[in-house]
Coordinates of C-alpha atoms and ligand atoms in Angstrom, one line a residue:
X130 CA 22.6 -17.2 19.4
X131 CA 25.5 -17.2 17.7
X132 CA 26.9 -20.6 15.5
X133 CA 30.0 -22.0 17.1
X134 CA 31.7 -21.6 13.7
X135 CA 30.8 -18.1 12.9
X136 CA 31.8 -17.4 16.5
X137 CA 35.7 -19.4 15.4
X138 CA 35.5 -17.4 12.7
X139 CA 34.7 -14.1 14.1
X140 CA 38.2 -14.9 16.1
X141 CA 37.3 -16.8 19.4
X142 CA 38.9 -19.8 20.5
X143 CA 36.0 -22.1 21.8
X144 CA 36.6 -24.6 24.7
X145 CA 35.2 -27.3 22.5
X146 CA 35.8 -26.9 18.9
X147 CA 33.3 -27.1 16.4
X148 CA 34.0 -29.7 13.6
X149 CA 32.9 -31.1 10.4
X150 CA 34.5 -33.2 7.7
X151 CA 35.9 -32.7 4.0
X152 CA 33.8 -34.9 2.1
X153 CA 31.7 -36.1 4.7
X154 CA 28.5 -36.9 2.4
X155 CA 30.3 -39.1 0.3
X156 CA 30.8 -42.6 -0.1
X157 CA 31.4 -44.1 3.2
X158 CA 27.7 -43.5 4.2
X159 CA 25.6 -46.5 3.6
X160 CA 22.3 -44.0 3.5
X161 CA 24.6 -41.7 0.4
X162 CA 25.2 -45.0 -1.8
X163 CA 21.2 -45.9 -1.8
X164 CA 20.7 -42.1 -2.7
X165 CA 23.6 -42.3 -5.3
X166 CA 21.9 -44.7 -7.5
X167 CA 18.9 -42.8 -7.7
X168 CA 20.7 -40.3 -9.8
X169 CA 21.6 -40.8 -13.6
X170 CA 25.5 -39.8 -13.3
X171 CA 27.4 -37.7 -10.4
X172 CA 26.8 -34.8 -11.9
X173 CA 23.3 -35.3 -12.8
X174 CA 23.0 -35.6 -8.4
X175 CA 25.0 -32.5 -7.9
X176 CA 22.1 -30.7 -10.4
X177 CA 19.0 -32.6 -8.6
X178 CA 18.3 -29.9 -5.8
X179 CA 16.2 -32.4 -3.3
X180 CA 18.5 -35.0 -3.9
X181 CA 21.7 -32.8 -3.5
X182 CA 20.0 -31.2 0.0
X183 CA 19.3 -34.6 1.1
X184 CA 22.8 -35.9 0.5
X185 CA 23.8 -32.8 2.3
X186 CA 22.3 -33.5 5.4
X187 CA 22.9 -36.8 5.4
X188 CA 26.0 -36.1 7.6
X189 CA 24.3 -33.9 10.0
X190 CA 21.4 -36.6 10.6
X191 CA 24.0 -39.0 11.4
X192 CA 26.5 -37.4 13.4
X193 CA 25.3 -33.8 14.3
X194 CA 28.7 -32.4 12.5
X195 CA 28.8 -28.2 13.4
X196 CA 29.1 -27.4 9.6
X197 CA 26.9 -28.7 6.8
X198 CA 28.9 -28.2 3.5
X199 CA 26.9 -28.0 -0.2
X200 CA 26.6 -30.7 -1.9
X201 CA 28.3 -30.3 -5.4
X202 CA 31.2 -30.5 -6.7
X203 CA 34.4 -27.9 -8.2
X204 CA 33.9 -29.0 -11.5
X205 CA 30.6 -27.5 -12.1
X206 CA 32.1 -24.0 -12.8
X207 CA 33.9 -25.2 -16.6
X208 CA 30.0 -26.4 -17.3
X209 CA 29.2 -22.8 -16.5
X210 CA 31.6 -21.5 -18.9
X211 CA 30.3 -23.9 -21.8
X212 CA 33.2 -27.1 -21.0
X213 CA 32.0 -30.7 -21.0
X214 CA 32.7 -32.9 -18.0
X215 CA 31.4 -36.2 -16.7
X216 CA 32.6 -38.3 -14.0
X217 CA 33.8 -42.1 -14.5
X218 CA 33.1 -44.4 -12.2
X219 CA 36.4 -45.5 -10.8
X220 CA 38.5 -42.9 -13.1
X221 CA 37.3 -39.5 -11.8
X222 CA 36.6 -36.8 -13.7
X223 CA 37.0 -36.4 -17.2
X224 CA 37.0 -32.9 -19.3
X225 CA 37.8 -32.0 -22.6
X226 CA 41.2 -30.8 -22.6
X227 CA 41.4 -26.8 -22.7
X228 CA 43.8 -25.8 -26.0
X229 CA 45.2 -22.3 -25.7
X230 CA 42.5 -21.2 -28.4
X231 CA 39.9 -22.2 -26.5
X232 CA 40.5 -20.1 -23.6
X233 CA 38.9 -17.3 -25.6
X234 CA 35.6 -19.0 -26.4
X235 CA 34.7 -19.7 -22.5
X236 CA 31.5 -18.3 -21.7
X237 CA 31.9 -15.6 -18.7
X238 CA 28.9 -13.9 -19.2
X239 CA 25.8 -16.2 -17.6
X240 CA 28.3 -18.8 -16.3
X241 CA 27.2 -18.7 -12.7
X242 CA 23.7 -18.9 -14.0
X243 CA 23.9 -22.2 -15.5
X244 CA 24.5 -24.0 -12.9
X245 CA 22.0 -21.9 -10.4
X246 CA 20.5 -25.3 -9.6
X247 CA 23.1 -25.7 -6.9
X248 CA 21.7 -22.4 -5.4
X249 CA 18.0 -24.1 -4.9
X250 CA 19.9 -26.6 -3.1
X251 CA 21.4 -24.0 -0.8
X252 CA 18.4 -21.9 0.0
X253 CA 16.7 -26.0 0.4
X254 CA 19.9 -26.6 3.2
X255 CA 19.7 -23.6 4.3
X256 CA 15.4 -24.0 5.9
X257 CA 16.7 -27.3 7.2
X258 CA 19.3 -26.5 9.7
X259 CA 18.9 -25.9 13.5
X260 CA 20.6 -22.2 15.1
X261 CA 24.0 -24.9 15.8
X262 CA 24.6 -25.6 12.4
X263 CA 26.3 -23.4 9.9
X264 CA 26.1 -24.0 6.0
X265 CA 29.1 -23.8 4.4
X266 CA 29.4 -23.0 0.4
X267 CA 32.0 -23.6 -2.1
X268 CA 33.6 -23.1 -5.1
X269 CA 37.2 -24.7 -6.3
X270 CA 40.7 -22.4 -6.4
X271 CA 40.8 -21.1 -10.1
X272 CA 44.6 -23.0 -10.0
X273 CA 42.9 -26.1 -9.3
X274 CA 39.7 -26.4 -11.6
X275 CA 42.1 -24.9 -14.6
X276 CA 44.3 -27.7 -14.2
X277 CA 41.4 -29.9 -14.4
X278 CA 40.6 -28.1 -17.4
X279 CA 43.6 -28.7 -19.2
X280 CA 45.0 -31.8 -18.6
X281 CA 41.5 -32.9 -18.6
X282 CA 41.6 -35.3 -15.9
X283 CA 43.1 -35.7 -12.5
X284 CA 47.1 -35.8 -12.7
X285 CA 49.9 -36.0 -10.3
X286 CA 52.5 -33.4 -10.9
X287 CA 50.0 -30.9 -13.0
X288 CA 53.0 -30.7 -15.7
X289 CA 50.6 -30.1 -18.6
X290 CA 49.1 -27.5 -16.9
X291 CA 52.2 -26.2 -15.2
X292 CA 53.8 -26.2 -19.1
X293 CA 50.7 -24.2 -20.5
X294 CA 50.9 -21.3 -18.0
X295 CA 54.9 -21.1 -18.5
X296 CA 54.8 -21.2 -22.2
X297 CA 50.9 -19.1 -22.5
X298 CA 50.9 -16.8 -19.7
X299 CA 49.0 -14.5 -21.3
X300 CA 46.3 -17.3 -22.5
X301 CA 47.0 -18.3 -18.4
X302 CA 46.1 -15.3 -17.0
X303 CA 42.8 -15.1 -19.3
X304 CA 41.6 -18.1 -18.3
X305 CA 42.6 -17.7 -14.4
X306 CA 40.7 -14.7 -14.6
X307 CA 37.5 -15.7 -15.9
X308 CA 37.6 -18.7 -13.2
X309 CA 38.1 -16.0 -10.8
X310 CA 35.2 -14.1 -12.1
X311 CA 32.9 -17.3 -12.6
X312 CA 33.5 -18.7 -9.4
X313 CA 33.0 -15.3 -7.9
X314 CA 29.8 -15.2 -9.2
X315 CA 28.8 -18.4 -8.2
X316 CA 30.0 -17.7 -4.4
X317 CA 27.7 -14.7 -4.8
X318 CA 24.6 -16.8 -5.8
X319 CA 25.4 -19.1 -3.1
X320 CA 25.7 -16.2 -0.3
X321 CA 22.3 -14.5 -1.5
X322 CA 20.5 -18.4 -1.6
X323 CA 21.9 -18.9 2.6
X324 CA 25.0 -20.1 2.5
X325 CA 26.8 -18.7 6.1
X326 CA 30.4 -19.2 4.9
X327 CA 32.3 -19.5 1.7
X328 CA 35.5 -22.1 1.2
X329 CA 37.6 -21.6 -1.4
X330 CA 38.8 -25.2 -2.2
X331 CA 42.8 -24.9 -4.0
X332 CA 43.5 -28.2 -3.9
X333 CA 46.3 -28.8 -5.5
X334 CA 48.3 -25.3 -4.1
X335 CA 51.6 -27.5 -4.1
X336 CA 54.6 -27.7 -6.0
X337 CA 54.4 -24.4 -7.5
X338 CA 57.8 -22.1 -7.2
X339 CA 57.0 -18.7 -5.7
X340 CA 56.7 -16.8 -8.6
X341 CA 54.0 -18.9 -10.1
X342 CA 52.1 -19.1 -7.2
X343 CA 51.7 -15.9 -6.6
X344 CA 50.6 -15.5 -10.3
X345 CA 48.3 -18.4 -10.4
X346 CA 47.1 -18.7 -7.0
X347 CA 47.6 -15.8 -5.3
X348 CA 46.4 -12.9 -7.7
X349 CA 43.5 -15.1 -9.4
X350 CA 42.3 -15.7 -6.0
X351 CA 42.5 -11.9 -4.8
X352 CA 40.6 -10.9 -7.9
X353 CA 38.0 -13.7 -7.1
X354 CA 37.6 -12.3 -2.9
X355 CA 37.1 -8.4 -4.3
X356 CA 34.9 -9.3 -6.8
X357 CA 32.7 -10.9 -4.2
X358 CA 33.1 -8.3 -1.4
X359 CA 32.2 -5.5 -3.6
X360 CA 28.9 -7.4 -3.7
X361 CA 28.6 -6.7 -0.6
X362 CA 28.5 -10.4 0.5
X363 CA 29.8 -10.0 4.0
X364 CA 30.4 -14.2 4.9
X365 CA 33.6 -15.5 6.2
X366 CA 35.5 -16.7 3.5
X367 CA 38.4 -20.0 4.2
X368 CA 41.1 -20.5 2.2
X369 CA 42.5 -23.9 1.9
X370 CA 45.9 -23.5 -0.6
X371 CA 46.6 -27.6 0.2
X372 CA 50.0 -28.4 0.2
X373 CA 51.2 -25.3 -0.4
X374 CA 54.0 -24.9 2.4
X375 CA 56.0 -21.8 3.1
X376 CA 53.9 -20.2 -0.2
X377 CA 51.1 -20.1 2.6
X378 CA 52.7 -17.4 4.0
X379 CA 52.1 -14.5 1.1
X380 CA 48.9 -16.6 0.8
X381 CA 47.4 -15.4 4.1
X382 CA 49.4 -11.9 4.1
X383 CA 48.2 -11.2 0.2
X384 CA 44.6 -13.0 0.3
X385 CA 41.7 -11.3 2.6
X386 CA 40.5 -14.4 4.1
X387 CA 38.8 -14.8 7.2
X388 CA 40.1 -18.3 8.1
X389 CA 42.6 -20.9 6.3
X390 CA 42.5 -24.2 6.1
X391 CA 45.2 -26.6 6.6
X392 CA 46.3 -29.7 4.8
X393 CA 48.3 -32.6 6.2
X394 CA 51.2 -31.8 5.5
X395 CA 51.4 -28.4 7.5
X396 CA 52.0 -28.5 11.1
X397 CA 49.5 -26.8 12.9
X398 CA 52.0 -25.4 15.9
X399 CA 54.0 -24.1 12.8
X400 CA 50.8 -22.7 10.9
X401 CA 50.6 -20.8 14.7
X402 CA 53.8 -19.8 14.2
X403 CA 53.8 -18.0 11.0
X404 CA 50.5 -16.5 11.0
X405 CA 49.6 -16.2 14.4
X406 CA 47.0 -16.7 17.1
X407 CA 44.4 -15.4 15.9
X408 CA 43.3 -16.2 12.7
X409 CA 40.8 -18.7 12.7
X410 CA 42.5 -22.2 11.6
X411 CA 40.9 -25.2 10.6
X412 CA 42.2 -29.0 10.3
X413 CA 44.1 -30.9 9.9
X414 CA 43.9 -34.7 11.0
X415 CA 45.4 -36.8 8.6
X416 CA 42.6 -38.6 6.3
X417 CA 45.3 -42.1 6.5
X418 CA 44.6 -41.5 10.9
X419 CA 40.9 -41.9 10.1
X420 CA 40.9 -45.0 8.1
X421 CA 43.4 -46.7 10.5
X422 CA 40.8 -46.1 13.5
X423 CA 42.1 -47.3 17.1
X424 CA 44.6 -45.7 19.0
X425 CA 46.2 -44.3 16.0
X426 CA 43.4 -42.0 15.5
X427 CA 43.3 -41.3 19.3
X428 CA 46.6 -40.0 19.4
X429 CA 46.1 -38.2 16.0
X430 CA 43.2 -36.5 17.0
X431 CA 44.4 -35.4 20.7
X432 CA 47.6 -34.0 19.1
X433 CA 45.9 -31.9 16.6
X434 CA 43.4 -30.7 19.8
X435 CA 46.7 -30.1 22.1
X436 CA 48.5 -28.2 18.8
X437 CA 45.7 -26.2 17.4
X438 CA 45.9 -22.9 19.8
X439 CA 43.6 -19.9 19.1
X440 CA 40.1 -19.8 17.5
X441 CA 39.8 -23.2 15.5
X442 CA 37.6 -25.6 14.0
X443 CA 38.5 -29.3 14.3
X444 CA 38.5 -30.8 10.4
X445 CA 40.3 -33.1 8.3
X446 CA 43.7 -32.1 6.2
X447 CA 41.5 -33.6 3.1
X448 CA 38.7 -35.6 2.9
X449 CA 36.8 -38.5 4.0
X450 CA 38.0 -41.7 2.2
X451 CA 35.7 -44.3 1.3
X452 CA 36.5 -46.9 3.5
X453 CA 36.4 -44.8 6.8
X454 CA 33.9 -46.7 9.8
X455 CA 31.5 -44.6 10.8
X456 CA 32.3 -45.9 14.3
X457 CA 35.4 -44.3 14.2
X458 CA 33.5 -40.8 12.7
X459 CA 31.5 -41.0 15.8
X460 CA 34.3 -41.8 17.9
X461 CA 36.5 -38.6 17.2
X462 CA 33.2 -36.4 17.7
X463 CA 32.8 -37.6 20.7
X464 CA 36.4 -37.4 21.5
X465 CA 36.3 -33.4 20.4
X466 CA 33.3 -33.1 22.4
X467 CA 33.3 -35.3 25.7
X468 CA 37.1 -36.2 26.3
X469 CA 36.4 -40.2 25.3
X470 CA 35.9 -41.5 22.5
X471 CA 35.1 -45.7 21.5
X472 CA 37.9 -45.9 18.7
X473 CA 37.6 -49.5 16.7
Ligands
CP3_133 O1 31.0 -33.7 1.5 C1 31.5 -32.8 0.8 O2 32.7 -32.5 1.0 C2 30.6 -32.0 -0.1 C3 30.7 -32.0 -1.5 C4 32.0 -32.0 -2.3 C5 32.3 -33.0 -3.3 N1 33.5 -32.6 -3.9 C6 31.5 -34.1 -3.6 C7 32.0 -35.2 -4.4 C8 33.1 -31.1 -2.3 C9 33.3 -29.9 -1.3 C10 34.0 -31.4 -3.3 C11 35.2 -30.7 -3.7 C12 36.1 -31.2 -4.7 N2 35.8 -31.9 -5.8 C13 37.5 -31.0 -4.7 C14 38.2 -30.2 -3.6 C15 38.5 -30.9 -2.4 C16 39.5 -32.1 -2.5 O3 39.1 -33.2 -2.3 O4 40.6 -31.8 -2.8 C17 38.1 -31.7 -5.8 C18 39.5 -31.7 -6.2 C19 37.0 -32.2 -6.5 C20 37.0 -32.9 -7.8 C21 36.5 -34.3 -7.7 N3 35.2 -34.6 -7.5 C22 37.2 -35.5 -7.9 C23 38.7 -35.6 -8.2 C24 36.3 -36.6 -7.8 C25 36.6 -38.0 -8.1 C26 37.3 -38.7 -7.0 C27 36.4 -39.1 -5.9 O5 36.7 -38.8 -4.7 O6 35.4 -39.8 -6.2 C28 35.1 -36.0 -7.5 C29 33.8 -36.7 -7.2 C30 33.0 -36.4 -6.0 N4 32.8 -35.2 -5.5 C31 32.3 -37.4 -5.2 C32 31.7 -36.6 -4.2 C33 30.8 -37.2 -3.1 C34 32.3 -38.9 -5.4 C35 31.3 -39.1 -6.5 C36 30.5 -40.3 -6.4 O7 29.7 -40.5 -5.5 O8 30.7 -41.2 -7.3

């Protein structure tokens, strides 16, 4: 039998859509904060296969979600290539801020290997799951984790990293390739260890003009999808460019992925539109509906099921906050999958 994902993603449209969450082993799970302080730091977790599996299926346990997604994290590729990072309680992550001289010393070759703990946790995942549930593996847009890498910390607008590829693009396109080739890598090890699809995660797709989207996200991320299909790794990829509005457009013409995800901001009638009905779409209920629970959510919910059209799988625009009631979790499965849902 078939996995109602991989069928979404082989191009039909199911009467009920599978769904999972962004982020849905995270912090709004009672049973993930006990686990949580078991482990030293955050990134000491994502290294701890039978910790990491556990926190993976954490979500499926609870609410039978169609997808379980990896538990690690898009920062673990600039450890591969020799970077430090840690994770601050209450700040977020924290790196040593790439220099253009640096770019040279990153450590391609093996990068993917040092963080092969994350495939154990895969191939652990991976014995776990019934024939409904599909395991879903990551890695992070090489846009996103390089700004990460050089403004060494979450930012809004991205300007020092926005500066460093205008004023270095040679340094830029360097460093964009070996994410591309890292990650690649990485998506490879996770393939071969069970994972059933592969998500490329480009968080932070927005506010780039055209021209440096194409070079920065589009052509980093083209490189990264041959580089893994000339593997011969066969998975359904999904692209997720957030925010990246109209640029979504040479995204999914340019890009060879199988599905894309959609952020909040992008309507998914208009998402129809432009690319569509048949590529496989997935999202995009607005994180904000979730935490507000009660009829907001209902009405959220039902529009993105009324808009979707096509083969698609019911997710979030972005992830699961914190404070989100698992009541209201189980109430928009139940929604998806029944008609009613108990909203609080
Ligand atoms: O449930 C899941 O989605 C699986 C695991 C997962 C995590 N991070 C675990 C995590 C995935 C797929 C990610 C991806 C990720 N990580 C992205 C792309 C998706 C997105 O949200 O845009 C990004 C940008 C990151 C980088 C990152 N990791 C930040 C900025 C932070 C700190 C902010 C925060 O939400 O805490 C993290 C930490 C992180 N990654 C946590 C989890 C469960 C919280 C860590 C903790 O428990 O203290």
């Amino acid at each position: 039998m078939i996995k109602p994902i991989l069928k979404v993603l082989s191009g039909e449209q199911l009467e009920t859509p599978p769904v999972w969450f962004m982020r849905q082993a995270g912090r709004h799970l009672p049973e993930y904060k006990k686990l949580r302080t078991q482990a030293k730091d955050f990134i000491d977790f994502c290294f701890q296969p039978e910790m990491a599996a556990e926190a993976t299926l954490q979500p499926i346990r609870r609410y039978k979600m169609d997808a379980a997604i990896l538990f690690a994290d898009i920062l673990l590729i600039p450890i591969g290539l020799g970077r430090k990072v840690t994770f601050v309680p209450g700040t977020g992550p924290v790196l040593d801020p790439l220099k253009v001289t640096d770019v040279e010393k990153l450590e391609l070759e093996g990068a993917a290997d040092r963080i092969s703990n994350v495939f154990e946790t895969v191939k652990r995942v991976s014995q776990e799951l019934d024939d409904q549930t599909t395991l879903i593996g990551f890695c992070g847009g090489p846009w996103t984790v390089a700004t990460y890498m050089i403004e060494g910390k979450g930012s809004s607008g991205k300007e020092v990293a926005k500066r460093f590829a205008m004023q270095n693009p040679k340094e830029m396109e360097m460093l964009l390739n070996k994410l591309a080739d890292a990650s690649a890598d990485y998506l490879i090890g996770q393939a071969k260890a069970g994972a059933e699809v592969l998500k490329i995660f480009e968080s932070w797709a927005e506010g780039l003009s055209p021209a440096m989207f194409e070079t920065c996200v589009t052509k980093p991320t083209v490189r990264m999808i041959e580089r893994v299909r000339s593997a011969g790794i066969k998975q359904p990829i999904i692209g997720f460019p957030r925010g990246a509005g109209l640029n979504m457009l040479s995204f999914a013409q340019q890009v060879d992925v199988t599905g894309l995800a959609i952020g909040t901001d992008t309507s998914l009638t208009m998402a129809r539109d432009m690319l569509g009905d048949q590529l496989p779409l997935q999202g995009n209920l607005d994180p904000l509906a979730l935490r507000i629970g009660g009829s907001v959510l209902k009405r959220a919910v039902q529009k993105v099921l009324d808009d979707a059209r096509g083969p698609h799988i019911f997710n979030l625009g972005h992830g699961v906050a914190p404070d989100v009631k698992i009541k209201n979790v189980e109430a928009v499965l139940a929604h998806i999958r029944t008609g009613k849902g108990d909203y609080v």
